[in-house]
Amino acid sequence: MNVYTTDKIRNVVLLGHGGAGKTSLSEAMAYLAGITSRMGKVEDGNTLSDFDKEEQKRHISISTSTIPLEWDGHKINLLDTPGFFDFVGEVEEAMSVADAAIIVVSGKAGIEVGTERAWELCEKYKLPRMVFVADMDIDDVSYRQVVQDMTDKYGKKMAPFNLPIRENEKFVGYVNVIQEKGFRWEGKEVVECEVPEYNQANLKLCRDTLIESVAETSEEFMDRYFNGDTFSEAEIRAAVRSNVCDGTIVPIEMGSSTLCQGIYTLLDDIVKYMPSPENRKMAGINTSTNEIFEADFDFSKPKTAFVFKTMIDPFIGKYSLIKVRSGVIKPDDVMYIANKETEVKIGKLYVLQGNKATEVPELHAGDLGALQKLDISTGDTLSTKANPVQYAKMDISTPYTYMRYHAQNKSDIDKIAQSLAKLAAEDQTLKVVNDAENRQTLLYGMGDMHLEVIQSKLLNVYKVAIDLTKPKVAFRETIRKNSDVEYKYKKQTGGHGQYGHVKMRFAPLGDVTKSYEFDQEVVGGAVPKNFFPAVEKGIAESVLRGPLAAYPVVGVKATLYDGSYHPVDSSEMAFKVAASNAFKKGFMDATPVLLEPIVSLKVTVPDTYTGDVMGDLNKRRGRVLGMNPSLTGKQVIEAEVPMMELFGYCTQLRSMTGGSGDFEYEFNRYEQAPSDVQAKEVEARADKVAAANSEE
């Protein structure tokens, strides 16, 4: 592949709802650009970008793929992203390095939740965008309806650049709005034709809207517009490019990926109207001077690059995908990683087309490439030691859906840990948490499908099997009343016996952030001072697994006020055992209760779903605290909900809101569990309590 300078590069991300046709569009573009000799199909599992076995099995994109194309003396780096919400982390990685977006809308399905989310992402990252309406070869598709719906939703900035020509219910050509000409497909040729009569009125409307936008780009144009002057095609195109780059116009184009129709025009328009990286600002921090380093994709500045994605394949090894943010990177360059204070020699430079690596002699500022087998991670900044730079990390969504996992085969535990570490290096939204307190290992992801894919990858790629089960909830135990108990531990075996005698009071501490507080009020040396630590140790060990349901104990005050000892048989061990048994008895006498974790939940949904969501939260024993409008025009419902009721919430929320709802939560406090929940939990944990007692 040739070397391209910054002004000849276009980094374009494909966004849209799952199944809208992003991968098919990238396949058609690759075919037209001459990368492939025949177009692959998602259903056949032979597309360039869906190379992973899981993607081929499920017929969906799971990770972002890069497909660099050469077109009209330019390089277009296509980033084909997943449309399913469980893989949003992949989309966010691509957004962090894209300079423009194409939102793919299925002409058959129209605007879907994924379309709206794609638009919101473009707004968040301030990306210029185009809309491509796919599936135009289906006879009952209404392009006009999609344009109307997009205009109703996003305003007059939507500008159709072409209109379909249909004959005998077949998609045979298009009308170019800028040129006011018709074109037909005849075999592989595109032939000019008359604009059909039925297109004339719509063409005039679209053309007028476009000319209005052009007129608004300068005062001179505005004057000419009001004086009734016409604009030349070159003037219109220059003004449109300026408007597309600043987001005041969003072109709408259409075609059929399977028939490769409308794709040639789209590729041309990406080159003509989409911005190159040189138009974008980019700044980092020089870590040695603490000054701002304005990279701005300038090839003449010191070289820096950002690692936006990691790919680890058992067969082809590890690739780190980078975007060069300044300078020109060449093979054998020695780069410095400021946050790790290490240097790496980069060796060869590659560009990846799907999973196929092609060597390149250099990468200019703004270009995307790949480095192989280096000790670098997603989010790292590569710079030089003379000019150490750190760029901000990507904004990646936090995973809130989690499951407990077990190795099916105990001997695989280490291998599973290593495999999960590799998967987590690739996927920023996958988290592995060791919950030592509840003796469980948890897998966090963006949804049930995400965790299912991880489980499947472990089995098929790394040859280890795990089971995913419902996680244990971190209950706590405490007491509500006071108790006063006495326990005498006496054991006589030949020689020295064991003797420890304690009288203790137990009371609620009023502070559930502490496990216990120990105090002594012994008078007259009934229990010698040197045994006080042993008594406290007995309490400290007992609170780890409470007598009610073997959960950790919180908020208990234990006071030793009397007892007795034997000058020969008393020992620290005897007093520890006596204190431990006194605790069990005293705890159960003082009205023990289970405390359950309560989280502060925020659910972001469109207005229409607020009633359904609140009703569902009430069923989950939630307390709705209020509702506030969000910056994206949705409603944020704030509530407090027991942690145990959130299991499976991601799937339920998506089905209730058609995929448009999001949620986040954080631990708030512990609160007494209702009696029915307590009874059920105590019964379920009876064997754990018995096991804890038998260990004594």
XYZ file of C-alpha atoms in Angstrom:
696
model
C 0.000 0.000 0.000
C 1.264 3.491 -0.871
C 2.265 6.099 1.708
C -0.272 8.923 2.093
C 0.242 12.406 3.492
C -2.140 13.825 6.098
C -4.277 15.799 3.617
C -4.949 12.618 1.586
C -6.257 10.585 4.558
C -9.908 10.096 5.569
C -10.664 8.207 8.808
C -14.324 7.226 8.610
C -16.292 5.197 11.173
C -19.388 3.223 10.127
C -22.150 3.489 12.732
C -25.734 2.284 12.960
C -28.164 -0.228 14.416
C -27.228 -3.929 14.471
C -28.180 -5.455 11.112
C -28.479 -2.097 9.293
C -25.785 -3.122 6.786
C -22.473 -1.625 7.959
C -20.376 -4.725 7.252
C -22.055 -5.260 3.860
C -21.327 -1.621 2.977
C -17.643 -1.959 3.943
C -17.482 -5.150 1.867
C -18.936 -3.350 -1.198
C -16.446 -0.477 -0.723
C -13.521 -2.925 -0.455
C -14.685 -4.688 -3.629
C -14.964 -1.422 -5.604
C -11.561 -0.273 -4.328
C -10.043 -3.512 -5.660
C -9.070 -5.081 -2.329
C -11.219 -8.145 -2.984
C -12.119 -9.831 -6.258
C -15.559 -10.872 -5.022
C -17.877 -9.550 -2.349
C -18.295 -11.597 0.798
C -21.621 -11.930 2.620
C -22.330 -11.688 6.346
C -24.557 -14.799 6.108
C -21.728 -16.783 4.483
C -19.188 -15.641 7.115
C -16.631 -14.597 4.485
C -16.492 -10.801 4.837
C -13.241 -8.899 5.351
C -14.211 -7.302 8.641
C -16.097 -10.145 10.358
C -13.100 -12.496 10.488
C -13.596 -13.710 14.063
C -15.166 -17.169 14.500
C -17.782 -15.755 16.901
C -18.782 -13.104 14.343
C -19.092 -15.700 11.596
C -21.149 -17.987 13.841
C -23.556 -15.254 14.995
C -23.634 -13.185 11.761
C -22.969 -9.964 13.680
C -19.926 -7.736 14.230
C -18.415 -8.111 17.700
C -15.249 -6.042 17.377
C -14.184 -3.012 15.330
C -12.234 -3.812 12.147
C -10.093 -1.476 10.087
C -10.252 -1.600 6.297
C -7.886 0.837 4.561
C -8.923 1.577 0.942
C -7.162 3.502 -1.807
C -9.553 5.694 -3.794
C -8.856 8.523 -6.223
C -5.366 9.200 -4.862
C -6.597 9.164 -1.260
C -6.551 6.639 1.565
C -9.861 5.944 3.318
C -9.450 4.146 6.669
C -12.836 2.533 7.253
C -13.677 1.509 10.821
C -16.486 -1.069 10.759
C -18.060 -1.103 14.232
C -20.577 -3.436 15.934
C -24.188 -2.260 16.103
C -25.197 -4.320 19.146
C -25.127 -2.346 22.400
C -23.179 -5.035 24.273
C -20.110 -4.123 22.212
C -20.258 -0.353 22.671
C -16.650 -0.311 23.953
C -15.492 -1.251 20.437
C -17.486 1.651 18.992
C -15.989 4.077 21.536
C -12.457 2.966 20.591
C -13.214 3.662 16.925
C -14.843 7.030 17.715
C -11.679 8.163 19.513
C -9.679 8.013 16.255
C -12.327 8.745 13.577
C -12.502 12.135 11.861
C -15.946 11.579 10.313
C -18.830 9.107 10.454
C -21.244 7.413 8.104
C -24.494 6.484 9.838
C -25.944 3.482 8.019
C -29.751 3.292 8.068
C -31.647 0.329 6.656
C -34.193 1.672 4.170
C -36.474 -1.184 5.163
C -36.292 -0.668 8.963
C -35.885 3.155 8.939
C -34.671 5.000 12.035
C -33.929 2.557 14.856
C -32.529 2.922 18.367
C -29.034 2.244 17.042
C -29.452 5.137 14.573
C -30.294 7.494 17.437
C -27.356 6.230 19.500
C -25.023 6.695 16.514
C -26.226 10.302 16.172
C -25.708 10.916 19.910
C -22.142 9.549 19.648
C -21.402 11.886 16.705
C -22.719 14.806 18.763
C -20.617 13.773 21.755
C -17.407 13.461 19.703
C -18.343 16.434 17.434
C -17.865 14.353 14.288
C -19.001 15.467 10.805
C -21.334 12.805 9.429
C -23.201 11.458 6.418
C -26.219 9.182 6.342
C -26.264 6.227 3.965
C -29.637 4.572 3.370
C -28.972 0.910 2.531
C -31.231 -1.856 1.140
C -32.525 0.340 -1.710
C -32.828 -2.756 -3.936
C -35.824 -3.918 -1.852
C -38.910 -2.826 -3.800
C -41.072 -1.511 -0.909
C -38.358 0.706 0.608
C -39.278 4.399 0.829
C -36.193 6.621 0.674
C -38.405 9.701 0.919
C -39.855 8.424 4.205
C -36.388 7.890 5.721
C -35.332 11.405 4.644
C -38.546 12.837 6.109
C -38.082 10.966 9.403
C -34.447 12.089 9.694
C -35.435 15.704 8.931
C -38.277 15.609 11.494
C -35.883 14.258 14.101
C -32.697 16.239 13.402
C -33.855 19.367 11.568
C -33.191 20.975 8.220
C -29.473 20.189 8.261
C -30.373 16.870 6.570
C -29.584 17.268 2.850
C -30.369 14.478 0.349
C -27.522 14.409 -2.210
C -29.265 11.907 -4.467
C -32.741 10.533 -5.150
C -33.642 7.031 -6.362
C -34.874 6.213 -9.858
C -37.164 3.168 -9.928
C -38.625 1.358 -12.904
C -40.980 -1.603 -12.654
C -40.374 -1.645 -8.872
C -36.629 -2.032 -9.455
C -33.871 0.334 -8.283
C -32.189 1.302 -11.569
C -30.466 4.640 -10.990
C -30.266 7.904 -9.101
C -30.620 11.668 -9.511
C -27.625 13.788 -8.426
C -29.098 16.815 -6.608
C -25.986 19.014 -6.994
C -25.656 18.356 -10.755
C -29.442 18.072 -11.342
C -28.749 15.075 -13.589
C -30.003 11.504 -13.703
C -27.778 8.410 -13.895
C -28.614 4.746 -14.602
C -26.688 1.552 -13.921
C -26.185 -0.529 -17.038
C -24.066 -3.530 -16.132
C -20.912 -2.070 -14.572
C -21.349 1.265 -16.367
C -23.084 4.383 -15.041
C -24.894 6.184 -17.892
C -26.389 9.685 -17.800
C -30.174 9.843 -18.342
C -33.125 12.205 -18.083
C -34.475 13.072 -14.636
C -37.847 11.252 -14.440
C -40.970 13.423 -14.165
C -41.889 12.013 -10.727
C -38.504 13.134 -9.340
C -38.769 16.748 -10.526
C -40.766 18.189 -7.603
C -38.658 16.399 -4.985
C -35.436 17.394 -6.782
C -36.491 21.064 -6.675
C -37.227 20.840 -2.925
C -33.885 19.154 -2.144
C -31.976 21.510 -4.428
C -33.573 24.613 -2.844
C -32.680 23.391 0.666
C -29.106 22.739 -0.430
C -28.718 26.152 -2.104
C -30.089 27.852 1.037
C -27.389 26.134 3.088
C -24.743 27.142 0.563
C -25.936 30.773 0.660
C -25.559 30.839 4.432
C -21.808 30.097 4.247
C -20.857 33.723 3.454
C -22.357 37.211 3.142
C -21.321 37.394 -0.511
C -23.201 34.164 -1.272
C -26.205 35.401 0.699
C -26.344 38.608 -1.371
C -26.053 36.647 -4.607
C -28.796 34.272 -3.442
C -31.207 37.121 -2.718
C -30.355 38.740 -6.074
C -31.426 35.549 -7.810
C -27.911 34.547 -8.974
C -27.036 30.908 -9.551
C -23.994 29.185 -8.071
C -21.535 27.131 -10.114
C -21.087 23.422 -9.319
C -17.552 24.152 -8.002
C -18.893 26.868 -5.663
C -21.639 24.566 -4.392
C -19.194 21.723 -3.759
C -16.691 23.976 -1.930
C -19.451 25.426 0.265
C -20.922 21.968 0.924
C -17.496 20.629 2.019
C -17.171 23.510 4.468
C -20.710 22.870 5.783
C -20.220 19.107 6.093
C -16.943 19.596 7.994
C -18.531 21.944 10.525
C -21.684 19.812 10.843
C -24.197 22.345 9.485
C -25.084 19.977 6.621
C -25.533 16.211 6.931
C -25.663 14.651 3.436
C -28.025 11.733 2.888
C -27.046 9.225 0.228
C -28.456 5.846 -0.725
C -27.701 2.627 -2.499
C -27.543 -1.131 -2.334
C -24.482 -2.827 -0.870
C -25.381 -6.250 -2.236
C -25.711 -4.907 -5.819
C -22.818 -2.456 -5.285
C -25.053 0.434 -6.387
C -24.502 3.954 -5.050
C -21.202 2.920 -3.456
C -19.007 4.562 -6.108
C -20.720 7.906 -5.456
C -20.359 7.424 -1.697
C -16.601 6.787 -1.981
C -16.235 9.859 -4.199
C -18.159 11.978 -1.706
C -16.087 10.746 1.259
C -12.999 12.064 -0.548
C -14.720 15.295 -1.653
C -16.586 16.287 1.507
C -15.212 14.493 4.553
C -12.421 16.244 6.493
C -8.832 15.023 6.599
C -7.141 14.774 10.029
C -5.230 18.030 9.407
C -8.496 19.928 10.002
C -8.837 18.566 13.540
C -7.335 19.820 16.798
C -5.463 17.420 19.071
C -3.525 18.217 22.218
C -1.692 16.270 24.918
C 0.524 17.104 27.888
C 4.298 17.218 27.715
C 5.077 15.259 30.881
C 8.532 16.783 31.394
C 7.432 20.454 31.188
C 3.701 20.052 32.065
C 2.920 22.264 29.064
C 0.235 21.539 26.495
C 1.592 19.860 23.355
C -0.563 20.824 20.366
C -0.085 17.903 17.987
C -2.919 18.858 15.576
C -1.876 16.000 13.239
C 1.076 18.082 12.036
C 3.681 15.937 10.245
C 6.459 18.469 11.049
C 6.100 18.167 14.850
C 7.806 15.555 17.090
C 6.335 12.115 16.495
C 3.512 10.891 18.741
C 0.914 8.138 18.388
C -2.023 6.834 20.409
C -2.833 3.131 20.912
C -6.610 2.887 20.400
C -7.083 -0.879 20.189
C -5.343 -4.179 20.942
C -5.868 -7.414 19.013
C -4.587 -10.692 20.437
C -4.957 -13.738 18.232
C -3.541 -17.156 19.197
C -2.400 -17.613 15.561
C -1.242 -14.180 14.335
C -0.074 -12.821 17.709
C -0.643 -9.396 19.249
C -1.241 -6.230 17.237
C -1.527 -2.750 18.746
C -3.547 -0.429 16.504
C -2.336 3.177 16.549
C -3.293 6.576 15.195
C -0.310 8.821 14.452
C -1.114 12.200 16.026
C 1.997 14.106 14.931
C 5.189 13.558 12.948
C 5.975 10.593 10.696
C 6.576 7.166 12.218
C 9.025 4.806 10.520
C 10.179 1.221 11.118
C 12.796 0.771 13.856
C 11.865 4.072 15.552
C 12.473 3.996 19.295
C 9.363 5.309 21.066
C 8.859 6.302 24.692
C 5.782 5.502 26.827
C 5.563 8.319 29.389
C 3.062 6.698 31.794
C 5.188 3.531 32.036
C 8.553 5.315 31.686
C 9.720 2.653 29.221
C 11.098 2.670 25.693
C 10.081 0.313 22.870
C 11.583 -0.277 19.451
C 8.675 -0.592 17.056
C 10.196 -2.825 14.363
C 7.967 -3.151 11.293
C 4.906 -1.022 10.536
C 1.668 -2.550 9.254
C -1.811 -1.639 8.166
C -4.539 -4.180 8.943
C -7.283 -5.045 6.446
C -9.539 -7.092 8.711
C -6.996 -9.558 10.112
C -4.604 -9.357 7.137
C -1.451 -7.362 7.881
C 0.343 -5.472 5.100
C 3.756 -3.922 5.719
C 4.165 -0.178 5.022
C 7.345 1.966 4.907
C 5.996 4.842 7.052
C 2.857 6.340 8.587
C 2.136 10.070 8.427
C 0.267 12.114 11.030
C -3.440 11.224 10.966
C -2.936 7.716 9.577
C -3.956 4.446 11.236
C -1.547 1.540 11.441
C -0.516 -1.441 13.558
C 2.542 -2.493 15.564
C 3.260 -6.128 16.351
C 4.213 -7.926 19.567
C 5.113 -4.898 21.676
C 4.597 -4.489 25.415
C 2.053 -1.666 25.028
C -1.603 -1.423 26.031
C -4.765 0.251 24.755
C -4.738 3.901 25.837
C -0.926 4.231 25.873
C 0.748 7.194 24.188
C 3.900 6.655 22.132
C 6.221 9.668 21.869
C 9.967 10.404 22.005
C 12.109 10.671 25.126
C 13.107 14.206 24.093
C 9.420 15.180 23.844
C 7.465 12.876 26.223
C 3.725 13.317 25.625
C 0.646 11.856 27.290
C -2.786 12.028 25.599
C -6.043 11.661 27.508
C -7.363 8.114 27.743
C -10.503 7.142 25.844
C -13.941 7.545 27.322
C -15.043 3.900 27.661
C -18.411 2.827 29.088
C -18.452 1.168 32.531
C -19.749 -2.428 32.619
C -22.569 -3.042 35.127
C -23.808 -6.528 34.149
C -21.983 -9.304 35.977
C -22.046 -13.048 36.497
C -20.150 -15.420 38.709
C -17.897 -17.850 36.868
C -16.439 -21.246 37.794
C -13.880 -23.343 35.976
C -15.489 -26.578 34.782
C -12.131 -28.239 35.307
C -10.156 -27.211 38.418
C -6.830 -27.741 36.604
C -7.784 -24.970 34.122
C -7.987 -22.174 36.737
C -4.589 -20.641 35.875
C -5.164 -20.972 32.136
C -8.576 -19.301 32.465
C -7.021 -16.379 34.357
C -4.378 -15.914 31.631
C -6.970 -16.199 28.834
C -9.272 -13.671 30.515
C -6.316 -11.281 30.925
C -5.750 -11.480 27.144
C -9.446 -10.912 26.413
C -9.544 -7.961 28.854
C -6.484 -6.436 27.109
C -8.487 -6.504 23.852
C -11.821 -5.474 25.353
C -11.831 -2.432 27.644
C -15.408 -3.142 28.811
C -14.571 -6.599 30.195
C -13.593 -6.658 33.872
C -12.565 -9.630 36.012
C -13.129 -9.067 39.736
C -12.012 -11.354 42.539
C -14.635 -10.932 45.258
C -12.639 -12.527 48.105
C -15.212 -11.493 50.711
C -17.928 -13.655 49.149
C -15.481 -16.214 47.791
C -16.469 -15.756 44.162
C -14.885 -14.540 40.926
C -17.008 -12.199 38.838
C -17.056 -11.338 35.164
C -18.357 -7.842 34.326
C -19.558 -6.931 30.822
C -21.960 -4.653 28.930
C -24.782 -7.205 28.783
C -25.698 -10.888 28.791
C -24.692 -11.397 25.150
C -21.256 -9.867 25.847
C -20.609 -12.372 28.678
C -21.931 -15.219 26.539
C -19.467 -14.298 23.749
C -16.584 -14.227 26.271
C -17.591 -17.678 27.539
C -17.737 -18.961 23.955
C -14.331 -17.418 23.050
C -12.716 -19.055 26.079
C -14.007 -22.423 24.912
C -13.347 -22.128 21.167
C -10.151 -20.058 21.077
C -8.413 -20.810 24.373
C -9.874 -24.311 24.901
C -11.021 -23.746 28.498
C -14.592 -24.081 29.750
C -16.342 -21.934 32.357
C -19.857 -21.964 33.797
C -21.655 -18.652 34.380
C -24.045 -18.565 37.341
C -25.994 -16.060 39.388
C -23.630 -14.135 41.692
C -23.924 -14.178 45.475
C -25.146 -10.939 47.040
C -22.927 -9.445 49.723
C -25.327 -9.506 52.680
C -24.232 -8.462 56.171
C -25.438 -9.520 59.636
C -26.075 -7.296 62.636
C -28.203 -7.129 65.798
C -31.127 -4.924 66.749
C -31.296 -5.491 70.561
C -29.011 -6.061 73.565
C -28.015 -9.375 75.113
C -26.073 -10.530 78.140
C -24.452 -13.986 78.018
C -22.049 -16.162 79.919
C -19.917 -18.946 78.501
C -17.567 -21.278 80.296
C -15.126 -23.346 78.252
C -13.827 -26.245 80.337
C -11.947 -29.254 79.057
C -10.037 -31.813 81.027
C -7.692 -34.195 79.322
C -4.708 -35.777 81.021
C -2.250 -33.141 82.306
C -3.144 -29.489 81.717
C -6.824 -28.821 81.011
C -8.477 -25.856 79.307
C -10.441 -23.242 81.196
C -11.893 -19.922 80.022
C -14.943 -18.213 81.504
C -16.441 -14.954 80.161
C -19.510 -12.852 80.847
C -20.257 -10.491 77.978
C -22.789 -7.918 76.832
C -23.612 -7.360 73.166
C -25.352 -4.254 71.808
C -25.910 -2.511 68.438
C -22.959 -0.217 67.707
C -24.945 2.188 65.526
C -22.205 2.207 62.893
C -22.392 -0.504 60.223
C -19.154 0.637 58.548
C -17.266 -1.109 61.414
C -17.403 -4.829 62.088
C -17.250 -4.586 65.855
C -15.998 -2.605 68.775
C -14.513 -4.356 71.803
C -14.510 -2.968 75.313
C -13.846 -4.375 78.778
C -15.186 -3.417 82.185
C -13.599 -6.183 84.245
C -13.012 -5.269 87.906
C -10.922 -6.970 90.507
C -8.929 -9.069 88.022
C -11.748 -11.588 87.450
C -10.191 -12.046 84.013
C -6.492 -11.130 83.913
C -5.467 -8.369 81.485
C -3.202 -10.657 79.508
C -6.313 -12.589 78.303
C -8.146 -9.481 76.964
C -6.425 -9.722 73.501
C -7.441 -13.405 73.279
C -11.078 -12.485 74.008
C -10.958 -9.798 71.311
C -9.375 -12.263 68.895
C -12.290 -14.651 69.496
C -14.705 -11.836 68.569
C -12.608 -10.753 65.546
C -12.657 -14.279 64.109
C -16.365 -14.775 64.822
C -17.491 -11.662 62.932
C -15.984 -12.974 59.680
C -18.808 -15.515 59.343
C -21.872 -14.653 61.395
C -24.029 -17.189 63.246
C -27.230 -16.262 61.338
C -26.301 -17.024 57.718
C -22.471 -17.123 57.652
C -22.181 -13.572 56.267
C -19.757 -10.972 57.704
C -21.027 -9.239 60.860
C -21.160 -5.438 61.191
C -22.165 -2.920 63.853
C -21.761 -4.938 67.067
C -20.398 -3.666 70.378
C -18.967 -6.440 72.584
C -18.210 -5.699 76.233
C -16.392 -8.132 78.524
C -17.483 -7.314 82.095
C -16.763 -10.430 84.165
C -15.588 -14.024 84.151
C -13.137 -16.253 85.944
C -9.872 -18.044 85.320
C -7.835 -20.996 86.522
C -4.205 -20.318 87.462
C -3.003 -23.482 85.699
C -5.596 -24.453 83.021
C -6.480 -20.991 81.642
C -4.832 -20.101 78.342
C -5.255 -17.633 75.523
C -6.771 -20.365 73.394
C -9.367 -21.199 76.057
C -10.471 -17.558 76.384
C -10.579 -17.171 72.575
C -12.906 -20.189 72.286
C -15.048 -18.961 75.213
C -15.396 -15.497 73.619
C -16.223 -17.009 70.241
C -19.026 -19.171 71.692
C -20.306 -16.289 73.841
C -20.493 -14.189 70.665
C -22.563 -16.807 68.824
C -25.007 -17.158 71.697
C -25.168 -13.422 72.424
C -25.622 -12.548 68.755
C -28.543 -14.945 68.300
C -30.154 -13.654 71.539
C -30.027 -10.018 70.385
C -32.556 -10.177 67.488
C -30.141 -10.808 64.596
C -31.051 -9.364 61.190
C -29.662 -9.513 57.672
C -28.639 -6.282 55.978
C -28.762 -6.098 52.188
C -26.747 -3.743 49.965
C -28.727 -0.850 48.468
C -27.470 0.893 45.322
C -28.154 4.356 43.921
C -29.454 3.686 40.420
C -29.744 6.102 37.500
C -31.795 4.981 34.506
C -31.690 7.138 31.358
C -34.669 6.591 29.041
C -36.790 8.515 26.509
C -39.919 10.182 27.986
C -42.275 7.552 26.574
C -40.807 4.771 28.736
C -40.611 6.507 32.129
C -43.893 4.987 33.386
C -42.893 1.426 32.461
C -39.433 1.815 34.015
C -40.783 3.245 37.279
C -43.401 0.488 37.499
C -40.688 -2.124 37.034
C -38.474 -0.483 39.699
C -41.364 -0.646 42.182
C -41.670 -4.385 41.500
C -37.958 -4.656 42.313
C -38.553 -3.067 45.739
C -37.004 0.162 44.444
C -37.737 3.666 45.756
C -37.915 6.263 42.984
C -36.375 9.493 44.284
C -36.976 11.761 41.309
C -36.587 12.433 37.613
C -34.369 14.969 35.796
C -33.961 15.794 32.095
C -30.598 14.727 30.597
C -28.440 16.692 28.147
C -29.564 14.388 25.301
C -33.247 15.166 25.868
C -34.005 11.923 27.734
C -35.141 11.520 31.337
C -32.857 10.333 34.146
C -34.804 8.384 36.778
C -32.991 8.264 40.102
C -33.863 5.463 42.507
C -32.562 3.326 45.349
C -32.826 -0.397 44.704
C -31.659 -3.518 46.573
C -28.607 -4.943 44.799
C -30.116 -8.432 44.630
C -33.040 -7.112 42.552
C -30.757 -5.829 39.766
C -29.782 -9.274 38.505
C -30.874 -9.479 34.840
C -31.847 -5.781 34.794
C -29.869 -4.991 31.626
C -31.901 -7.434 29.501
C -35.187 -6.351 31.084
C -34.489 -2.636 30.558
C -33.556 -3.163 26.913
C -36.692 -5.189 26.207
C -38.868 -2.554 27.944
C -37.320 0.369 26.052
C -36.495 -1.223 22.701
C -32.798 -0.890 23.526
C -32.918 2.864 24.181
C -32.485 2.682 27.978
C -29.167 2.913 29.847
C -28.409 2.495 33.529
C -25.592 2.972 35.985
C -25.367 2.411 39.713
C -23.065 2.655 42.689
C -23.190 1.166 46.170
C -24.973 3.438 48.641
C -25.487 1.710 52.004
C -26.703 -1.352 53.867
C -30.317 -1.616 54.982
C -32.320 -4.254 56.862
C -33.688 -6.902 54.516
C -37.433 -7.714 54.674
C -38.317 -10.731 56.797
C -39.270 -12.930 53.803
C -35.903 -12.226 52.102
C -34.104 -12.937 55.396
C -35.949 -16.197 56.010
C -35.203 -17.444 52.509
C -31.518 -16.511 52.754
C -31.071 -18.056 56.239
C -32.635 -21.290 54.992
C -30.438 -21.326 51.867
C -27.299 -20.751 53.939
C -28.030 -23.259 56.734
C -25.340 -25.644 55.472
C -22.752 -22.804 55.438
C -23.551 -22.012 59.103
C -23.291 -25.715 59.989
C -19.939 -25.915 58.181
C -18.645 -22.840 60.042
C -19.703 -24.363 63.369
C -18.092 -27.706 62.628
C -14.780 -25.972 61.867
C -14.648 -24.676 65.445
